[in-house]
Coordinates of C-alpha atoms in Angstrom, one line a residue:
X512 CA -3.2 18.2 7.2
X513 CA 0.3 18.6 8.8
X514 CA 2.2 15.5 8.3
X515 CA 5.7 16.4 9.4
X516 CA 5.0 16.0 13.1
X517 CA 2.9 12.8 12.9
X518 CA 4.5 9.5 13.6
X519 CA 3.3 5.9 13.0
X520 CA 2.1 5.4 16.5
X521 CA -0.8 7.7 15.7
X522 CA -2.5 4.8 14.0
X523 CA -2.4 2.5 17.0
X524 CA -0.8 -0.9 17.3
X525 CA -1.6 -4.6 16.6
X526 CA 0.4 -7.8 17.2
X527 CA 1.8 -10.2 14.6
X528 CA 1.9 -13.1 16.9
X529 CA 3.9 -11.8 19.8
X530 CA 5.4 -8.9 17.8
X531 CA 3.7 -5.5 18.3
X532 CA 3.7 -3.2 15.2
X533 CA 2.2 0.1 14.5
X534 CA -0.8 -0.2 12.1
X535 CA 0.9 1.9 9.4
X536 CA 3.9 0.1 8.1
X537 CA 5.9 0.3 4.9
X538 CA 5.8 -1.7 1.7
X539 CA 9.2 -2.1 0.0
X540 CA 7.9 -2.9 -3.5
X541 CA 8.3 0.7 -4.7
X542 CA 11.8 1.2 -3.3
X543 CA 13.5 -0.3 -6.4
X544 CA 12.1 1.9 -9.2
X545 CA 9.5 4.3 -10.5
X546 CA 7.2 1.3 -10.7
X547 CA 7.4 -2.2 -9.3
X548 CA 9.5 -5.1 -10.5
X549 CA 10.9 -4.5 -14.0
X550 CA 8.4 -1.7 -14.8
X551 CA 9.6 1.9 -14.8
X552 CA 13.2 3.0 -14.2
X553 CA 15.5 1.9 -11.3
X554 CA 15.5 4.1 -8.3
X555 CA 18.3 6.3 -6.9
X556 CA 19.9 4.0 -4.3
X557 CA 20.8 6.8 -1.8
X558 CA 17.3 8.2 -2.0
X559 CA 15.7 4.8 -1.3
X560 CA 18.1 4.3 1.6
X561 CA 17.1 7.7 2.9
X562 CA 13.4 6.8 2.6
X563 CA 13.9 3.7 4.7
X564 CA 15.8 5.5 7.4
X565 CA 13.2 8.2 7.5
X566 CA 10.5 5.6 7.9
X567 CA 12.2 4.4 11.0
X568 CA 12.6 8.0 12.3
X569 CA 8.8 8.3 11.8
X570 CA 8.2 5.3 14.0
X571 CA 7.5 2.7 11.3
X572 CA 8.4 -0.7 12.8
X573 CA 6.7 -3.0 10.2
X574 CA 8.3 -3.4 6.7
X575 CA 6.9 -5.7 4.1
X576 CA 9.3 -7.1 1.5
X577 CA 10.3 -10.1 -0.7
X578 CA 13.3 -11.4 -2.5
X579 CA 11.5 -11.0 -5.8
X580 CA 11.1 -7.2 -5.2
X581 CA 13.9 -6.1 -7.5
X582 CA 14.5 -4.0 -10.6
X583 CA 17.3 -4.2 -13.1
X584 CA 19.6 -2.4 -10.6
X585 CA 18.0 -2.5 -7.2
X586 CA 17.0 -5.1 -4.7
X587 CA 14.5 -4.2 -1.9
X588 CA 16.1 -6.6 0.5
X589 CA 19.6 -5.3 -0.2
X590 CA 18.4 -1.7 0.3
X591 CA 16.8 -2.7 3.6
X592 CA 19.9 -4.4 4.8
X593 CA 22.2 -1.5 3.8
X594 CA 19.9 1.1 5.3
X595 CA 18.9 -0.4 8.5
X596 CA 21.3 -3.1 9.7
X597 CA 22.0 -3.6 12.6
X598 CA 18.2 -3.6 12.8
X599 CA 16.2 -1.8 15.6
X600 CA 15.0 -4.2 18.2
X601 CA 11.4 -3.4 17.6
X602 CA 11.5 -3.7 13.8
X603 CA 9.4 -6.5 12.3
X604 CA 10.4 -7.5 8.7
X605 CA 7.7 -9.5 6.9
X606 CA 8.7 -11.4 3.7
X607 CA 6.8 -13.5 1.3
X608 CA 7.7 -16.6 -0.7
X609 CA 6.1 -18.7 -3.5
X610 CA 6.5 -16.5 -6.6
X611 CA 9.9 -16.6 -8.3
X612 CA 11.7 -14.2 -10.7
X613 CA 14.9 -15.1 -12.6
X614 CA 17.9 -12.8 -12.7
X615 CA 16.6 -11.2 -15.9
X616 CA 13.4 -10.2 -14.1
X617 CA 11.1 -12.7 -15.8
X618 CA 8.6 -14.6 -13.7
X619 CA 9.5 -18.3 -13.2
X620 CA 7.4 -21.3 -12.3
X621 CA 5.5 -21.3 -9.0
X622 CA 7.5 -22.8 -6.2
X623 CA 6.9 -26.4 -5.2
X624 CA 6.9 -27.2 -1.5
X625 CA 10.4 -28.4 -1.6
X626 CA 11.6 -25.1 -3.1
X627 CA 10.4 -23.0 -0.2
X628 CA 13.5 -23.6 2.0
X629 CA 15.6 -22.0 -0.8
X630 CA 13.2 -19.1 -1.0
X631 CA 13.5 -18.6 2.8
X632 CA 17.2 -18.9 2.8
X633 CA 17.5 -16.3 -0.1
X634 CA 15.6 -13.8 2.1
X635 CA 17.8 -14.6 5.1
X636 CA 21.0 -14.0 3.1
X637 CA 19.8 -10.8 1.5
X638 CA 18.5 -9.3 4.8
X639 CA 21.5 -10.6 6.8
X640 CA 19.3 -12.3 9.3
X641 CA 19.5 -15.8 11.0
X642 CA 15.7 -16.0 11.1
X643 CA 12.7 -14.2 9.5
X644 CA 10.1 -12.5 11.7
X645 CA 7.1 -13.4 9.5
X646 CA 6.9 -15.2 6.2
X647 CA 3.8 -15.1 4.1
X648 CA 3.0 -17.9 1.7
X649 CA 1.8 -16.2 -1.4
X650 CA -0.7 -18.6 -3.0
X651 CA -0.2 -18.9 -6.8
X652 CA -3.3 -19.6 -8.9
X653 CA -1.7 -22.9 -10.1
X654 CA -2.2 -24.3 -6.6
X655 CA -5.8 -24.6 -5.2
X656 CA -4.7 -26.2 -1.9
X657 CA -2.0 -24.6 0.2
X658 CA -1.6 -27.5 2.6
X659 CA 1.7 -28.9 1.3
X660 CA 3.3 -25.5 0.8
X661 CA 2.2 -24.2 4.2
X662 CA 3.3 -27.4 5.8
X663 CA 6.8 -27.0 4.4
X664 CA 6.9 -23.5 5.9
X665 CA 5.6 -24.8 9.2
X666 CA 8.6 -27.2 9.3
X667 CA 11.0 -24.3 8.7
X668 CA 9.3 -22.5 11.6
X669 CA 9.9 -25.6 13.8
X670 CA 13.5 -25.5 12.7
X671 CA 13.8 -21.9 13.9
X672 CA 14.3 -20.2 10.5
X673 CA 10.9 -18.5 10.8
X674 CA 9.2 -17.0 13.8
X675 CA 5.6 -16.6 12.5
X676 CA 3.6 -17.5 9.4
X677 CA 1.1 -15.7 7.3
X678 CA -0.7 -16.3 4.0
X679 CA -1.5 -14.1 0.9
X680 CA -3.9 -14.1 -2.0
X681 CA -6.2 -16.6 -0.3
X682 CA -9.8 -17.3 0.7
X683 CA -11.4 -18.2 4.0
X684 CA -11.1 -21.8 2.9
X685 CA -7.3 -21.5 2.6
X686 CA -7.2 -19.8 6.0
X687 CA -8.9 -22.7 7.6
X688 CA -6.6 -25.1 5.8
X689 CA -3.5 -23.3 7.0
X690 CA -4.7 -22.9 10.6
X691 CA -5.2 -26.7 10.8
X692 CA -1.4 -27.0 10.2
X693 CA 0.1 -24.1 12.2
X694 CA -0.8 -20.7 13.7
X695 CA -1.5 -17.8 11.2
X696 CA -0.6 -14.3 12.3
X697 CA -1.6 -12.4 9.2
X698 CA -3.5 -12.5 5.9
X699 CA -2.4 -10.3 3.0
X700 CA -4.9 -9.8 0.2
X701 CA -5.6 -7.2 -2.4
X702 CA -8.2 -4.8 -0.9
X703 CA -9.1 -1.2 -1.8
X704 CA -11.9 1.3 -1.5
X705 CA -12.7 1.2 -5.2
X706 CA -12.4 -2.6 -5.5
X707 CA -15.5 -4.3 -4.0
X708 CA -15.0 -7.9 -3.2
X709 CA -17.5 -9.7 -1.0
X710 CA -15.3 -12.7 -0.5
X711 CA -12.4 -10.6 0.8
X712 CA -14.8 -8.6 2.9
X713 CA -15.8 -11.9 4.5
X714 CA -12.1 -12.9 5.0
X715 CA -11.5 -9.5 6.7
X716 CA -14.3 -10.2 9.0
X717 CA -13.2 -13.7 9.9
X718 CA -9.6 -12.4 10.5
X719 CA -11.1 -9.9 13.0
X720 CA -13.0 -12.6 14.9
X721 CA -9.8 -14.8 15.1
X722 CA -7.5 -11.9 16.1
X723 CA -5.5 -12.3 12.9
X724 CA -4.0 -9.2 11.2
X725 CA -5.5 -8.4 7.8
X726 CA -3.0 -6.6 5.6
X727 CA -4.3 -5.1 2.4
X728 CA -2.0 -4.5 -0.6
X729 CA -2.7 -2.0 -3.3
X730 CA -4.9 0.0 -0.9
X731 CA -3.6 3.3 -2.4
X732 CA -2.6 2.0 -5.8
X733 CA -6.1 0.7 -6.6
X734 CA -6.4 -0.4 -10.2
X735 CA -3.0 1.0 -11.0
X736 CA -1.6 -1.9 -9.0
X737 CA 2.2 -2.4 -9.4
X738 CA 2.4 0.7 -11.6
X739 CA 2.0 3.0 -8.5
X740 CA -0.6 5.0 -6.8
X741 CA -3.8 5.7 -8.7
X742 CA -4.5 9.3 -9.8
X743 CA -8.2 8.6 -10.4
X744 CA -10.3 9.6 -7.4
X745 CA -14.0 9.9 -7.1
X746 CA -15.4 13.3 -6.1
X747 CA -16.6 11.8 -2.8
X748 CA -13.0 10.9 -1.9
X749 CA -11.8 14.4 -2.9
X750 CA -14.5 16.0 -0.8
X751 CA -13.6 14.1 2.3
X752 CA -10.0 14.9 1.6
X753 CA -10.7 18.6 1.4
X754 CA -12.6 18.4 4.7
X755 CA -9.5 17.0 6.4
X756 CA -6.9 19.1 4.5
X757 CA -5.6 15.8 3.3
X758 CA -4.8 14.1 0.0
X759 CA -7.1 11.5 -1.6
X760 CA -4.4 8.9 -1.1
X761 CA -4.4 9.7 2.6
X762 CA -8.2 9.2 2.7
X763 CA -7.9 5.9 1.0
X764 CA -5.5 4.8 3.7
X765 CA -7.6 6.2 6.5
X766 CA -10.7 4.3 5.2
X767 CA -8.6 1.1 5.0
X768 CA -7.5 1.5 8.7
X769 CA -11.1 2.2 9.7
X770 CA -12.2 -1.3 8.5
X771 CA -11.1 -2.8 11.9
X772 CA -8.4 -2.5 14.6
X773 CA -6.8 -5.7 13.1
X774 CA -6.3 -4.0 9.7
X775 CA -2.7 -2.9 8.9
X776 CA -1.6 -0.7 6.1
X777 CA 1.7 -1.2 4.2
X778 CA 1.8 1.7 1.6
X779 CA 5.0 1.8 -0.4
X780 CA 6.9 4.7 -1.9
X781 CA 10.3 5.8 -3.0
X782 CA 9.4 9.5 -2.3
X783 CA 10.2 11.0 1.2
X784 CA 7.3 13.4 1.0
X785 CA 4.8 10.7 0.1
X786 CA 6.2 8.6 3.0
X787 CA 5.3 11.4 5.5
X788 CA 1.9 11.7 4.0
X789 CA 1.3 7.9 4.3
X790 CA 2.4 7.8 7.9
X791 CA 0.2 10.9 8.7
X792 CA -2.8 9.2 7.3
X793 CA -2.8 7.1 10.4
X794 CA -3.9 10.1 12.4
X795 CA -7.0 10.8 10.3
X796 CA -10.3 10.0 12.1
X797 CA -13.2 9.8 9.7
X798 CA -16.7 10.6 11.0
X799 CA -19.5 8.1 10.7
X800 CA -21.0 10.3 8.0
X801 CA -17.8 10.2 6.0
X802 CA -17.4 6.5 6.4
X803 CA -21.0 6.0 5.2
X804 CA -20.3 8.2 2.2
X805 CA -17.1 6.3 1.3
X806 CA -18.8 2.9 1.9
X807 CA -21.6 3.9 -0.4
X808 CA -19.1 4.8 -3.1
X809 CA -17.5 1.3 -2.6
X810 CA -20.9 -0.4 -3.1
X811 CA -21.6 1.7 -6.2
X812 CA -18.3 0.6 -7.7
X813 CA -19.5 -3.0 -7.5

């Protein structure tokens, strides 16, 4: 399919609280290198900046990032600041807190509730902002309950450092726990065509009923996760891709967006051509037969 003329508005819009965003956004994890975090080789800085500016030109107004998205030479937040500040009025930058990486790239201990203000302020400094549009609390396995951590972020929201709150790596129980403390505008969990997960399917459904955005990560990467987009595609995915003149990755994104009007996509890349393809996936309309074929594939994978 032709991607060069397709912009992010083709996917439709949803609101993160009172902030409207196009349903195809951009994940900043892959900006810093050939693979996420300390994996792979650091990216070319000017190319990453060009990718960010091109995303804005293509109508992307939702960027997902974190202070712990950095390689040995690159920081996603610094790249975003350098490329896009002063920021467009409609741009929504979503960050996440909880995990921590030391300067050498090694993962540190999970944040305690009292550590979260420092995490928020680090994102503010790096992005050059006086408040954050949306902050996701990324639940670490060490903590079963998120009440204390989410409560700490709710206090920072009351103080004006954060506009809206979300949660990540959670269950429906955690969502209920968070909503008892403060409004939740988005839930970010791992979710992909080839990764059946009944619990996350239920969470997606509940989010839809509550009007909360569901934002999958690794929707394109699949089992490759932080290493990058998977190159393993079932023949059913390839067949649907051929029918649309699209790539298998585009079909994976299109299937994701078809899971509900509240589902947002945040594919990441450091490649300008892949960026165009990701945005163009928002214009793909799968038929009922194609959806049934892909859904059957998902069930078989389970």
